[in-house]
Structure formats: C-alpha cells, structure tokens
Amino acid sequence: MKKVIIIGATSGIGYELAKGYVKKGWRVGVAGRRIETLEIFKSSAPDQIEIEQIDVTETDSPQQLQRLIDKVGGMDLFILSAGVGNQNRKLNPDIELATAQTNVVGFIRMVTFAYQYFKEQRKGHLAVISSIAGTKGLGVAPAYSATKGFQNLYIDALAQLAHMEKQPVVFTDIRPGFVETALLKTGTYPMLMKPDRVARKIMKSIKRKERVVVIDKRYAIIVFFWRLIPRWIWERISISNK
C-alpha cells in the first residue's frame, strides 16, 4: 500500500487531498495545528489514517514529522500544503513576519527533512503547494507573494541538488490560482476555484510526475502573460483589494 504524508491537512486543499488519497486506498498521514479536526478526520477511516499535531513554525516540527512517518509505516509521497497569506497594504510588520515564519522558515524545516528522508530511502516524491502569486510581486500582499516566489526557487534548487547528487527524488511544484479557502480570508479575488476541484487536478499532476503545474488552464494563461509584462509597467498597475 502506498503511503502519503500531507502537512496542512485540516482545511482547504490539504484536507481535500487527504480525502482523495484515502479514497484511492493509500495509507494517509495528516498533520496540522488543529488536533480536534485531525481526530474527526481519522475517525472516518481509522485503519487507514494516522494523525499528528504539527505546527511548522515550531523547532521540533521535524521530529513530529518523523513520528507521523513512523505511524504510517513509511513515506512514498510528501505534500506540503501548510501556508498563510494576507493582503497587507499597511505593511503591518507582525503580519509580514508571521507570513515569512510559516512560508519560509516552516517551509525549509519540512522540505529539507522530507528531502533527506527520500535521499536515505533512495526514492520518493516531494510536492509543495506554492502559488501563482510567486510569479510577480503583488503590492497588496508583499510577504505572501515574496515567500511564494522563495518556495518556487527553493524547489528549483533542490531539484538541481538532487540531480547533482544523483538522487532519484521527484519534485512537483504546484502553483494554484486563487482558491476558495480560509487562506484568502482577507480581500476579494477573481476566478475563485473550489478546493475539491483543485485537489483532483493536483492529484492527476502528481500521478504524472509533473515538475511545475499551474492550476488551472485559465491561470496558466494569466501567468504566461504576467511574465511578459515589463517591470516598469507592472509597478504602475493598480491591484485593488476591495
């Protein structure tokens, strides 16, 4: 039986992915900060699901991840879905720093641990949920877009490192557009997608071992044209959060 570990599975995309892999018959390890939600999810398939309360901003989160892997009995696929994001035009430093703590510091803790695990195992698939927001700096959400760009580059670097070290680790950088989750609780966003639909597309992309995937086709077109916009024009574009 295949085994997947999903970090950030108490809501949104991570939760829908966990449900999807349970339906496919995988052994599923789920983690998040809300233990009550995890316990309710485990009760839906107690013989198939293992849980662990993990806060990626805590220094002992890698040890907690190892405990979850031990409970599941191994790990073939690792999915990092934990993340925070806020529109912050007033540049509240607490919001900016908290975003970096989760999306950068916590991201590094989880991803490096997973990579080392797969390196020792000599196989594995490491997938992260980043965002199209990493494509360009969004004035309404500086820390969020910057940290997502960091995640994109970090996975690029790890993929190169794996090649240099001749490690058979597969990487998938999943970049959704705007998804109707608690993550986008501030401001308004166009073309919101449903988490269950996004999760199905992600699972297909992971099965195909795609290296980078933008969810969905509409956002892929948007990102293509975003990249063509010169910096001096982009900086003059007004993006509203009302």
XYZ file of C-alpha atoms in Angstrom:
242
model
C 0.000 0.000 0.000
C 1.348 3.425 -0.969
C 1.909 5.974 1.769
C 1.432 9.746 1.664
C 2.143 12.387 4.286
C 0.245 15.673 3.983
C 1.217 18.691 6.092
C -1.503 21.310 6.420
C -4.465 18.976 6.044
C -7.006 20.401 8.481
C -8.724 22.535 5.833
C -8.682 23.676 2.222
C -6.568 21.984 -0.424
C -4.658 19.786 2.029
C -7.866 18.403 3.519
C -9.314 17.645 0.086
C -6.082 15.936 -0.964
C -6.173 13.770 2.160
C -9.734 12.699 1.393
C -8.766 11.956 -2.193
C -5.859 9.694 -1.253
C -7.968 7.867 1.327
C -10.486 7.115 -1.422
C -7.682 5.759 -3.590
C -6.710 3.316 -0.846
C -3.439 4.913 0.280
C -2.142 4.928 3.840
C -2.524 8.598 4.724
C -0.705 10.582 7.396
C -2.182 14.015 8.011
C -0.851 16.863 10.098
C -1.935 20.324 11.113
C -2.352 22.591 14.085
C -5.994 21.775 14.898
C -5.926 18.400 16.651
C -9.720 18.227 17.004
C -10.140 18.444 13.227
C -7.482 15.786 12.721
C -9.182 13.436 15.158
C -12.531 13.841 13.399
C -10.877 13.075 10.056
C -9.128 9.991 11.449
C -12.457 8.638 12.700
C -13.660 8.455 9.080
C -11.112 5.693 8.307
C -9.197 4.800 11.489
C -7.355 1.847 9.946
C -6.104 3.934 7.029
C -5.400 7.366 8.542
C -2.746 8.449 11.036
C -2.536 11.935 12.538
C -0.029 14.196 14.243
C -0.381 17.749 15.510
C 2.335 19.757 13.791
C 2.998 23.482 13.736
C 5.690 24.082 11.120
C 6.812 27.255 12.908
C 7.951 25.208 15.929
C 11.544 23.995 16.074
C 10.527 20.437 16.938
C 8.255 20.056 13.897
C 10.743 17.787 12.046
C 10.692 15.350 14.989
C 6.899 15.405 14.914
C 7.000 14.708 11.187
C 9.208 11.689 11.835
C 6.683 10.405 14.393
C 3.927 10.656 11.800
C 6.017 8.804 9.220
C 6.652 6.051 11.770
C 2.925 5.770 12.496
C 2.124 5.435 8.783
C 4.942 2.950 8.263
C 6.964 4.978 5.769
C 6.525 7.673 3.143
C 6.370 7.468 -0.646
C 4.836 10.882 -1.277
C 5.226 14.063 0.769
C 2.879 17.012 0.215
C 3.408 20.340 1.954
C 0.175 22.314 1.952
C 0.767 24.397 5.087
C 0.862 28.119 4.425
C -0.516 31.502 5.439
C -1.319 34.605 3.456
C -2.856 38.014 3.947
C -3.325 41.183 1.984
C -1.355 43.751 3.915
C -1.235 47.131 2.181
C -0.484 48.833 5.505
C 2.590 46.614 5.916
C 1.766 45.535 9.439
C 5.130 44.017 10.429
C 3.527 41.304 12.574
C 1.605 40.034 9.547
C 4.629 40.171 7.257
C 6.902 38.383 9.736
C 4.307 35.722 10.588
C 3.906 35.011 6.874
C 7.655 34.565 6.478
C 7.839 32.383 9.586
C 5.392 29.873 8.129
C 6.053 30.162 4.392
C 9.840 30.385 4.598
C 11.146 29.069 7.933
C 8.484 26.372 8.330
C 8.745 25.507 4.650
C 12.501 24.948 4.945
C 12.067 22.733 8.018
C 9.559 20.451 6.351
C 11.019 20.301 2.860
C 14.616 19.678 3.910
C 13.515 16.923 6.274
C 11.460 15.265 3.531
C 14.337 15.543 1.062
C 16.803 13.957 3.491
C 14.312 11.159 4.205
C 13.900 10.398 0.492
C 17.657 10.683 -0.008
C 18.271 7.973 2.599
C 15.411 5.906 1.157
C 16.778 6.383 -2.372
C 13.331 7.209 -3.737
C 10.343 9.448 -3.116
C 8.126 12.196 -4.467
C 8.223 15.654 -2.861
C 5.356 18.016 -3.742
C 4.634 21.504 -2.449
C 1.630 23.777 -2.820
C 3.030 27.193 -3.665
C 1.066 29.763 -5.699
C 0.917 31.789 -8.875
C 1.487 34.738 -6.508
C 5.192 33.878 -6.619
C 5.299 34.924 -10.272
C 5.216 38.684 -9.631
C 5.397 40.899 -6.567
C 1.813 41.776 -5.597
C 1.604 45.179 -3.949
C -1.402 44.210 -1.837
C 0.403 41.172 -0.382
C 4.186 41.725 -0.351
C 5.210 38.986 2.083
C 2.835 36.416 0.621
C 3.986 36.859 -2.973
C 7.653 37.078 -1.948
C 7.509 33.910 0.166
C 5.788 32.005 -2.624
C 8.493 33.116 -5.022
C 11.018 31.857 -2.473
C 9.300 28.469 -2.438
C 9.432 28.220 -6.233
C 13.178 28.929 -6.275
C 13.882 26.632 -3.344
C 12.316 23.659 -5.105
C 14.248 24.562 -8.265
C 17.440 24.483 -6.223
C 16.579 21.185 -4.526
C 15.756 19.585 -7.871
C 19.178 20.630 -9.153
C 20.817 19.370 -5.958
C 19.101 16.000 -6.341
C 20.444 15.764 -9.895
C 23.952 16.715 -8.726
C 23.788 14.048 -6.015
C 22.180 11.527 -8.392
C 19.207 11.160 -6.075
C 16.031 9.667 -7.637
C 13.718 12.152 -5.924
C 10.766 13.504 -7.914
C 9.689 17.123 -7.365
C 6.368 18.769 -8.130
C 5.810 22.487 -7.583
C 2.047 23.081 -7.636
C 1.039 26.687 -8.276
C -2.709 27.198 -7.883
C -4.542 30.356 -8.732
C -6.987 31.768 -6.198
C -8.757 29.003 -4.270
C -11.838 29.423 -2.088
C -10.209 28.641 1.271
C -9.650 30.314 4.637
C -6.209 31.331 3.360
C -7.861 34.026 1.233
C -9.961 35.351 4.069
C -8.958 38.963 3.502
C -9.856 40.932 0.391
C -11.634 39.759 -2.735
C -10.203 37.656 -5.543
C -11.268 36.856 -9.115
C -11.972 33.399 -10.528
C -12.035 31.587 -7.185
C -11.750 27.806 -7.567
C -13.280 25.138 -5.327
C -10.758 23.198 -3.189
C -12.097 19.766 -4.184
C -11.721 20.544 -7.887
C -8.208 21.868 -7.330
C -7.278 18.763 -5.326
C -8.374 16.454 -8.142
C -6.210 18.337 -10.626
C -3.261 18.253 -8.218
C -3.549 14.506 -7.755
C -3.507 13.990 -11.521
C -0.427 16.200 -11.843
C 1.363 14.316 -9.081
C 0.498 10.973 -10.685
C 2.003 12.247 -13.954
C 5.065 13.447 -12.003
C 4.822 16.928 -13.470
C 7.665 19.193 -12.401
C 5.728 22.502 -12.314
C 1.995 22.820 -12.741
C -0.265 25.877 -12.657
C -3.845 25.167 -11.570
C -5.865 25.685 -13.755
C -5.631 26.462 -17.501
C -7.082 29.964 -17.051
C -4.381 30.830 -14.546
C -1.714 29.239 -16.729
C -2.645 31.738 -19.452
C -2.627 34.610 -16.965
C 0.819 33.651 -15.644
C 2.168 33.393 -19.196
C 1.186 36.980 -19.913
C 2.230 38.195 -16.439
C 5.774 37.118 -17.230
C 5.759 39.229 -20.386
C 4.853 42.474 -18.609
C 7.913 44.726 -18.194
C 8.732 45.689 -14.618
C 8.105 49.393 -15.177
C 4.578 48.659 -16.402
C 3.868 46.110 -13.659
C 4.837 48.599 -10.964
C 2.236 51.027 -12.317
C -0.617 48.531 -12.346
C -3.131 49.119 -9.560
C -4.401 45.928 -7.916
C -7.358 46.536 -5.626
C -8.142 44.537 -2.510
C -11.643 45.924 -2.104
